mmCIF file of C-alpha atoms and ligand atoms in Angstrom:
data_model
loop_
_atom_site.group_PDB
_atom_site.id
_atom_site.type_symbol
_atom_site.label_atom_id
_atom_site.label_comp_id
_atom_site.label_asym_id
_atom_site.label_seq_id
_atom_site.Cartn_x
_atom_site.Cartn_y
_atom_site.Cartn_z
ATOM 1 C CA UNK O 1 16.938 -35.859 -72.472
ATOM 2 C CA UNK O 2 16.973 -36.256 -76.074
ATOM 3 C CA UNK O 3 13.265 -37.031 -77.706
ATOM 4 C CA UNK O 4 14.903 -40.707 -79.429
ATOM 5 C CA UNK O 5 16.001 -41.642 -76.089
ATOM 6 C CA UNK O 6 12.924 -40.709 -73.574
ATOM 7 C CA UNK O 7 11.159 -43.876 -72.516
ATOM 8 C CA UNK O 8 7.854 -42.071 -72.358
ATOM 9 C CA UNK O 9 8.254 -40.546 -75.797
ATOM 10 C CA UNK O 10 8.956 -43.853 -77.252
ATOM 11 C CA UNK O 11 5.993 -45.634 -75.252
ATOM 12 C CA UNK O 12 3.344 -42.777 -76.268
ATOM 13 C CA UNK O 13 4.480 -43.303 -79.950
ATOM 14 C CA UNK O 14 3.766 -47.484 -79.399
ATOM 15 C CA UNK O 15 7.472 -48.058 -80.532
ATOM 16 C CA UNK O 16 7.723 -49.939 -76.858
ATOM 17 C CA UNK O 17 4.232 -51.981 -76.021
ATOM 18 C CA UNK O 18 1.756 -50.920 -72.939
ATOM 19 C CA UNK O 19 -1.386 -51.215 -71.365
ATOM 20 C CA UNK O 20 -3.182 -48.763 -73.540
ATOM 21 C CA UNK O 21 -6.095 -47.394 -71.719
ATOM 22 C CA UNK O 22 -6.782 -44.926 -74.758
ATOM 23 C CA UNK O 23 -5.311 -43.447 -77.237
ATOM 24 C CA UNK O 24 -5.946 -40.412 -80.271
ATOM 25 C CA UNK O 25 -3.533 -38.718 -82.309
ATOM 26 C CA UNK O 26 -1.994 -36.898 -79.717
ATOM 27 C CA UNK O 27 -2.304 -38.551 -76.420
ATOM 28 C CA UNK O 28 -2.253 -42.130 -75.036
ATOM 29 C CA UNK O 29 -3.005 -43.105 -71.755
ATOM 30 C CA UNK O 30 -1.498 -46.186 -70.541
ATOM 31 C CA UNK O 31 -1.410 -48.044 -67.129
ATOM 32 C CA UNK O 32 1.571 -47.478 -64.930
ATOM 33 C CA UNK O 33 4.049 -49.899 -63.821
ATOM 34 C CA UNK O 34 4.133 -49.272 -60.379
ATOM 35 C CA UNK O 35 0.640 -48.437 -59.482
ATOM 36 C CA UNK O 36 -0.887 -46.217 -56.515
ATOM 37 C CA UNK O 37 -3.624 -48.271 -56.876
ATOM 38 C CA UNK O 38 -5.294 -50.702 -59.354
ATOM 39 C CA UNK O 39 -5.901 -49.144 -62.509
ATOM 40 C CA UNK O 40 -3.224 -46.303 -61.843
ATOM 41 C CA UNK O 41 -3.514 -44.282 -65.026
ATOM 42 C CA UNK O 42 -0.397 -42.112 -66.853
ATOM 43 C CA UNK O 43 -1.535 -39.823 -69.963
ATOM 44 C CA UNK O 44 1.429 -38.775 -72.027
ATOM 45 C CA UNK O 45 1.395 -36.499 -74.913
ATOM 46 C CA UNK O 46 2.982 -37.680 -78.077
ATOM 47 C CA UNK O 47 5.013 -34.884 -78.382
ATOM 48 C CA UNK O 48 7.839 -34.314 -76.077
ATOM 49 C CA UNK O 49 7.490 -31.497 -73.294
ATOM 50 C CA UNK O 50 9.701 -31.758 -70.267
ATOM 51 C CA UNK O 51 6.921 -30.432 -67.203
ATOM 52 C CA UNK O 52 4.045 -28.572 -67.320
ATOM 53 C CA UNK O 53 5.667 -25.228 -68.445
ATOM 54 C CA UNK O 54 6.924 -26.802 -71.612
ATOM 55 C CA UNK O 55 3.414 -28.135 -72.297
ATOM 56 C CA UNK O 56 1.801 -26.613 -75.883
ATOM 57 C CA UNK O 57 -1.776 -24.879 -75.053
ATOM 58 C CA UNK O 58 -3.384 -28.058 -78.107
ATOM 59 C CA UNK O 59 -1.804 -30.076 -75.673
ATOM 60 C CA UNK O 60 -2.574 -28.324 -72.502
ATOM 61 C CA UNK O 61 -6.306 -27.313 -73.062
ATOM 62 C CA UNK O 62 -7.027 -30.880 -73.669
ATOM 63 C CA UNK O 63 -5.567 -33.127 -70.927
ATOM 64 C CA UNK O 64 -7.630 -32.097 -68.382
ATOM 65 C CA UNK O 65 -10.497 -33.144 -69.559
ATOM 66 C CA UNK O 66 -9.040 -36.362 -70.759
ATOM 67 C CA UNK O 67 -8.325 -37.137 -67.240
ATOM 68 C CA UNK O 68 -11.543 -36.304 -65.779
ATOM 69 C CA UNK O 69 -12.793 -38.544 -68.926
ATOM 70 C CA UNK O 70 -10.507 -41.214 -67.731
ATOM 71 C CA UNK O 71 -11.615 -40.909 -63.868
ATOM 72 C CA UNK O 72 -14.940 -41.305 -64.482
ATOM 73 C CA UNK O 73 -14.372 -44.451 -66.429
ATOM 74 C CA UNK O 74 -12.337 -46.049 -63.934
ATOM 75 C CA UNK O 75 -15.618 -45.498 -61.912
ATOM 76 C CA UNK O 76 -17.951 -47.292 -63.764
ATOM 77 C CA UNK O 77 -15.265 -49.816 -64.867
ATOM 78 C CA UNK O 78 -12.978 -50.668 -61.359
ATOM 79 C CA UNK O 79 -15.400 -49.545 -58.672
ATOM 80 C CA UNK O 80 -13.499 -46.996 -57.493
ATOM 81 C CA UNK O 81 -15.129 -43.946 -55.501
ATOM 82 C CA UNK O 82 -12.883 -41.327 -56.703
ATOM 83 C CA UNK O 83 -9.908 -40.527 -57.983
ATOM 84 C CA UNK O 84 -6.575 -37.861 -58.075
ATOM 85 C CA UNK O 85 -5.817 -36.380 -60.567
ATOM 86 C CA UNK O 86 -1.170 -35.319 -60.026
ATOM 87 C CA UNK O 87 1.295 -34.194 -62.112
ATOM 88 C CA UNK O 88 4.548 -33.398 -60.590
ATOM 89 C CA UNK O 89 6.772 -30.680 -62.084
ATOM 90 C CA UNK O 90 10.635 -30.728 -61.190
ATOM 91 C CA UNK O 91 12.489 -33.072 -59.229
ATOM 92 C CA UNK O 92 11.644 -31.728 -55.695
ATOM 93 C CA UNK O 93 7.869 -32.408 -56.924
ATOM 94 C CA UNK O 94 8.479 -35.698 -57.071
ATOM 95 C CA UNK O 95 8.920 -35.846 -60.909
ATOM 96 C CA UNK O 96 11.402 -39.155 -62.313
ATOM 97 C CA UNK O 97 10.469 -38.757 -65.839
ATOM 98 C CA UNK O 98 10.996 -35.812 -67.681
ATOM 99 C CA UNK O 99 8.184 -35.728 -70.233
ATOM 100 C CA UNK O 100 4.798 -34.439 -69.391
ATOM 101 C CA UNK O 101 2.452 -36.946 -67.506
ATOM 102 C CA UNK O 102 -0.893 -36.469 -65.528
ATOM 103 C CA UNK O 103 -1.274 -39.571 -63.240
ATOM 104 C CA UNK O 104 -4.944 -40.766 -62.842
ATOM 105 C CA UNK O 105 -4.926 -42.479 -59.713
ATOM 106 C CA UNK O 106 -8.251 -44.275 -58.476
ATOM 107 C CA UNK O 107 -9.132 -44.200 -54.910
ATOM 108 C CA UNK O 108 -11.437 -46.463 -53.392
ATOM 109 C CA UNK O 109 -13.167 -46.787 -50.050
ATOM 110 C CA UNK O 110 -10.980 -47.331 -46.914
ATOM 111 C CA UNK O 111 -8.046 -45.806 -48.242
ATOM 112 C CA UNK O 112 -6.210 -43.374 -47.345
ATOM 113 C CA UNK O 113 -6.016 -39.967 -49.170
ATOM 114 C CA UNK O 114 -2.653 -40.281 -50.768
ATOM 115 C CA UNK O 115 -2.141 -36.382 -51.467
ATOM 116 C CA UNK O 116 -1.877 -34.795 -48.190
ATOM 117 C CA UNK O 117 -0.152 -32.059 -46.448
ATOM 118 C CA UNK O 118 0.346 -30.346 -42.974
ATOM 119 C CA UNK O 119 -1.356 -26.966 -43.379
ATOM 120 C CA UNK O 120 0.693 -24.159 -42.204
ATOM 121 C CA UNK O 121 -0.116 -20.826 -40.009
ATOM 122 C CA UNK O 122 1.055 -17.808 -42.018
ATOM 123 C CA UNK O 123 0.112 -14.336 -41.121
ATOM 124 C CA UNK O 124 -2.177 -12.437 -43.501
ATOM 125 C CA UNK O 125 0.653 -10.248 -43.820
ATOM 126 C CA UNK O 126 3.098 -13.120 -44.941
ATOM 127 C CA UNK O 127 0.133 -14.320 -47.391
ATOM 128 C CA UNK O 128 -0.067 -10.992 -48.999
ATOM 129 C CA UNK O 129 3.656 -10.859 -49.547
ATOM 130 C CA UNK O 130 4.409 -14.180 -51.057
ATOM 131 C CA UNK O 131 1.047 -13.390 -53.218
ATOM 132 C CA UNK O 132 2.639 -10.190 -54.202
ATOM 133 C CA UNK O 133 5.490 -11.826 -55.073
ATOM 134 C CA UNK O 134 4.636 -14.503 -57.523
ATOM 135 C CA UNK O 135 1.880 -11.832 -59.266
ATOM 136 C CA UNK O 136 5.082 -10.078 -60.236
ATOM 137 C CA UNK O 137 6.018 -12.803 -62.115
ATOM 138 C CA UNK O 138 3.143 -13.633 -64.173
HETATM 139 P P1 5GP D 1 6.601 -39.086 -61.853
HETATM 140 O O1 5GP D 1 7.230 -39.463 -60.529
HETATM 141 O O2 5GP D 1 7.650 -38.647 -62.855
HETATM 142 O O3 5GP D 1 5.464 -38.126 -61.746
HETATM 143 O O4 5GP D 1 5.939 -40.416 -62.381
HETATM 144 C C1 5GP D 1 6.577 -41.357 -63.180
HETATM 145 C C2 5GP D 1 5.708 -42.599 -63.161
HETATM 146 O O5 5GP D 1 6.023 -43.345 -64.308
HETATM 147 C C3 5GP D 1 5.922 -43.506 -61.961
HETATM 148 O O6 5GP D 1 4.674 -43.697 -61.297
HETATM 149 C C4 5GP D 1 6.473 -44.794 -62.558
HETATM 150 O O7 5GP D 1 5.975 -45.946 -61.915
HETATM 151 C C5 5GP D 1 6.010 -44.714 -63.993
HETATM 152 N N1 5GP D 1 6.902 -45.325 -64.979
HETATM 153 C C6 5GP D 1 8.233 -45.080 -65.113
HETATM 154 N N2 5GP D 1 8.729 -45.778 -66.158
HETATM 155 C C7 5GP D 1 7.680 -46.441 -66.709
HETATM 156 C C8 5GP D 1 7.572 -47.345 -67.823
HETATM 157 O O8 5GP D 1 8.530 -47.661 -68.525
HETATM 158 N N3 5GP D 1 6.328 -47.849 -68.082
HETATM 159 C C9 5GP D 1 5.222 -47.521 -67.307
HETATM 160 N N4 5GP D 1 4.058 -48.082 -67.666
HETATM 161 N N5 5GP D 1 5.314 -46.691 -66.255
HETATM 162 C C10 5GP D 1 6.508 -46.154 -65.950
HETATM 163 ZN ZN1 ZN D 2 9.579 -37.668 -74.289
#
Protein backbone atom coordinates (compact mmCIF):
# COMPACT_ATOMS: atom_id res chain seq x y z
CA UNK A 1 0.00 0.00 0.00
CA UNK A 2 1.50 3.15 -0.98
CA UNK A 3 1.56 5.98 2.03
CA UNK A 4 -0.67 8.67 -0.60
CA UNK A 5 -3.14 6.04 -1.01
CA UNK A 6 -3.72 4.44 2.70
CA UNK A 7 -7.03 5.62 4.08
CA UNK A 8 -5.67 5.61 7.59
CA UNK A 9 -2.58 7.59 6.65
CA UNK A 10 -4.66 10.17 5.04
CA UNK A 11 -7.30 10.26 8.03
CA UNK A 12 -4.41 10.52 10.82
CA UNK A 13 -2.94 13.47 8.75
CA UNK A 14 -6.83 15.23 8.82
CA UNK A 15 -6.64 15.34 4.91
CA UNK A 16 -10.12 13.14 5.23
CA UNK A 17 -12.41 14.47 8.40
CA UNK A 18 -13.15 12.16 11.69
CA UNK A 19 -14.30 11.94 15.02
CA UNK A 20 -11.14 13.09 16.64
CA UNK A 21 -10.98 11.80 20.10
CA UNK A 22 -7.33 13.33 20.46
CA UNK A 23 -4.75 14.22 18.72
CA UNK A 24 -0.61 15.45 19.13
CA UNK A 25 1.96 15.60 16.64
CA UNK A 26 2.25 12.13 16.12
CA UNK A 27 -0.87 10.30 16.92
CA UNK A 28 -4.65 10.86 16.57
CA UNK A 29 -7.19 8.85 17.91
CA UNK A 30 -10.41 8.88 16.22
CA UNK A 31 -13.75 6.93 16.63
CA UNK A 32 -14.30 3.96 14.42
CA UNK A 33 -16.87 3.47 11.90
CA UNK A 34 -18.09 0.30 12.76
CA UNK A 35 -17.93 0.20 16.46
CA UNK A 36 -17.59 -2.85 19.03
CA UNK A 37 -19.25 -0.75 21.19
CA UNK A 38 -20.12 2.96 21.75
CA UNK A 39 -17.19 4.99 21.84
CA UNK A 40 -15.01 2.28 19.95
CA UNK A 41 -11.66 4.02 19.82
CA UNK A 42 -8.76 3.55 16.79
CA UNK A 43 -5.24 5.36 17.52
CA UNK A 44 -3.20 5.67 14.38
CA UNK A 45 0.23 6.96 14.12
CA UNK A 46 0.88 9.67 11.63
CA UNK A 47 3.50 7.97 10.12
CA UNK A 48 2.90 4.95 8.08
CA UNK A 49 3.88 1.40 9.59
CA UNK A 50 2.18 -1.63 8.17
CA UNK A 51 1.66 -3.96 11.79
CA UNK A 52 3.23 -3.90 14.84
CA UNK A 53 6.73 -5.06 13.61
CA UNK A 54 7.04 -2.07 11.37
CA UNK A 55 6.14 0.18 14.31
CA UNK A 56 9.23 2.89 15.25
CA UNK A 57 10.19 2.44 19.18
CA UNK A 58 8.97 6.97 19.41
CA UNK A 59 6.04 5.46 18.13
CA UNK A 60 5.90 2.23 19.94
CA UNK A 61 6.94 3.32 23.55
CA UNK A 62 4.17 5.75 23.45
CA UNK A 63 0.88 4.14 22.33
CA UNK A 64 0.40 2.16 25.09
CA UNK A 65 0.02 4.49 27.36
CA UNK A 66 -2.09 6.59 25.10
CA UNK A 67 -4.53 3.85 25.14
CA UNK A 68 -4.66 3.20 28.71
CA UNK A 69 -5.01 7.25 28.74
CA UNK A 70 -7.85 6.86 26.38
CA UNK A 71 -9.59 3.86 28.42
CA UNK A 72 -9.72 5.55 31.38
CA UNK A 73 -11.41 8.50 29.80
CA UNK A 74 -14.00 6.60 28.18
CA UNK A 75 -14.66 5.65 31.90
CA UNK A 76 -15.32 8.74 33.36
CA UNK A 77 -16.84 10.06 30.08
CA UNK A 78 -19.30 6.89 28.60
CA UNK A 79 -19.78 4.86 31.76
CA UNK A 80 -18.14 2.10 30.68
CA UNK A 81 -16.59 -0.53 33.26
CA UNK A 82 -13.66 -1.46 31.29
CA UNK A 83 -12.23 -1.68 28.29
CA UNK A 84 -9.79 -3.88 25.56
CA UNK A 85 -7.22 -2.77 24.49
CA UNK A 86 -6.45 -5.11 20.38
CA UNK A 87 -4.34 -4.67 17.72
CA UNK A 88 -4.34 -7.28 15.13
CA UNK A 89 -1.17 -8.02 13.13
CA UNK A 90 -1.55 -9.88 9.65
CA UNK A 91 -4.51 -10.93 7.94
CA UNK A 92 -5.19 -14.24 9.85
CA UNK A 93 -5.26 -11.77 13.03
CA UNK A 94 -7.99 -10.25 11.83
CA UNK A 95 -6.14 -7.14 10.45
CA UNK A 96 -8.19 -5.14 7.15
CA UNK A 97 -6.08 -2.14 7.26
CA UNK A 98 -2.59 -2.20 6.84
CA UNK A 99 -1.30 0.71 8.92
CA UNK A 100 -0.72 0.40 12.58
CA UNK A 101 -3.91 0.76 14.83
CA UNK A 102 -4.61 -0.10 18.58
CA UNK A 103 -8.46 -0.39 18.95
CA UNK A 104 -9.80 0.96 22.33
CA UNK A 105 -12.87 -0.81 22.77
CA UNK A 106 -15.14 0.03 25.92
CA UNK A 107 -16.93 -2.68 27.64
CA UNK A 108 -19.72 -2.16 29.80
CA UNK A 109 -21.76 -4.24 32.20
CA UNK A 110 -23.76 -7.22 30.78
CA UNK A 111 -21.69 -7.73 27.93
CA UNK A 112 -20.00 -10.19 26.83
CA UNK A 113 -16.14 -10.38 26.81
CA UNK A 114 -15.49 -9.92 23.16
CA UNK A 115 -11.77 -11.37 23.19
CA UNK A 116 -12.07 -14.91 24.01
CA UNK A 117 -10.56 -18.18 23.28
CA UNK A 118 -10.85 -22.01 23.95
CA UNK A 119 -7.79 -22.80 26.07
CA UNK A 120 -5.92 -25.73 24.90
CA UNK A 121 -4.21 -28.90 26.80
CA UNK A 122 -0.55 -29.04 25.73
CA UNK A 123 1.94 -31.17 27.46
CA UNK A 124 4.72 -29.43 29.41
CA UNK A 125 6.85 -31.07 27.02
CA UNK A 126 5.03 -29.49 23.90
CA UNK A 127 5.16 -26.01 25.93
CA UNK A 128 8.84 -26.23 26.32
CA UNK A 129 9.34 -26.95 22.66
CA UNK A 130 7.29 -24.33 20.98
CA UNK A 131 8.97 -21.93 23.81
CA UNK A 132 12.27 -23.13 22.62
CA UNK A 133 11.39 -22.48 19.40
CA UNK A 134 10.32 -18.92 19.15
CA UNK A 135 13.43 -17.94 21.83
CA UNK A 136 15.52 -18.94 18.85
CA UNK A 137 14.17 -16.36 17.02
CA UNK A 138 14.43 -13.40 19.11
P1 LIG B 1 -8.51 -4.12 11.86
O1 LIG B 1 -9.50 -5.21 11.51
O2 LIG B 1 -7.59 -3.81 10.69
O3 LIG B 1 -7.78 -4.33 13.14
O4 LIG B 1 -9.41 -2.84 12.13
C1 LIG B 1 -9.79 -1.92 11.16
C2 LIG B 1 -10.89 -1.08 11.77
O5 LIG B 1 -10.93 0.13 11.06
C3 LIG B 1 -12.27 -1.70 11.70
O6 LIG B 1 -12.81 -1.78 13.01
C4 LIG B 1 -13.06 -0.75 10.80
O7 LIG B 1 -14.39 -0.58 11.22
C5 LIG B 1 -12.27 0.53 10.90
N1 LIG B 1 -12.26 1.37 9.71
C6 LIG B 1 -11.94 0.97 8.45
N2 LIG B 1 -11.99 2.01 7.60
C7 LIG B 1 -12.31 3.10 8.35
C8 LIG B 1 -12.52 4.49 8.02
O8 LIG B 1 -12.41 4.93 6.88
N3 LIG B 1 -12.86 5.31 9.05
C9 LIG B 1 -13.01 4.85 10.36
N4 LIG B 1 -13.34 5.76 11.28
N5 LIG B 1 -12.83 3.55 10.67
C10 LIG B 1 -12.49 2.69 9.70
ZN1 LIG C 1 -0.84 4.57 6.26
Amino acid sequence: MKEDKCIFCRIANGEIPSATVYEDDQFRAILDMGPASKGHTLILPKEHFKDVCELKEAYASKVLSLGGRIGAAMKKSLGCSGFNLVQNNGESAGQTVFHFHLHVIPRYDGEAPIVTWKPGSPTQEELQETAKRIHAEL
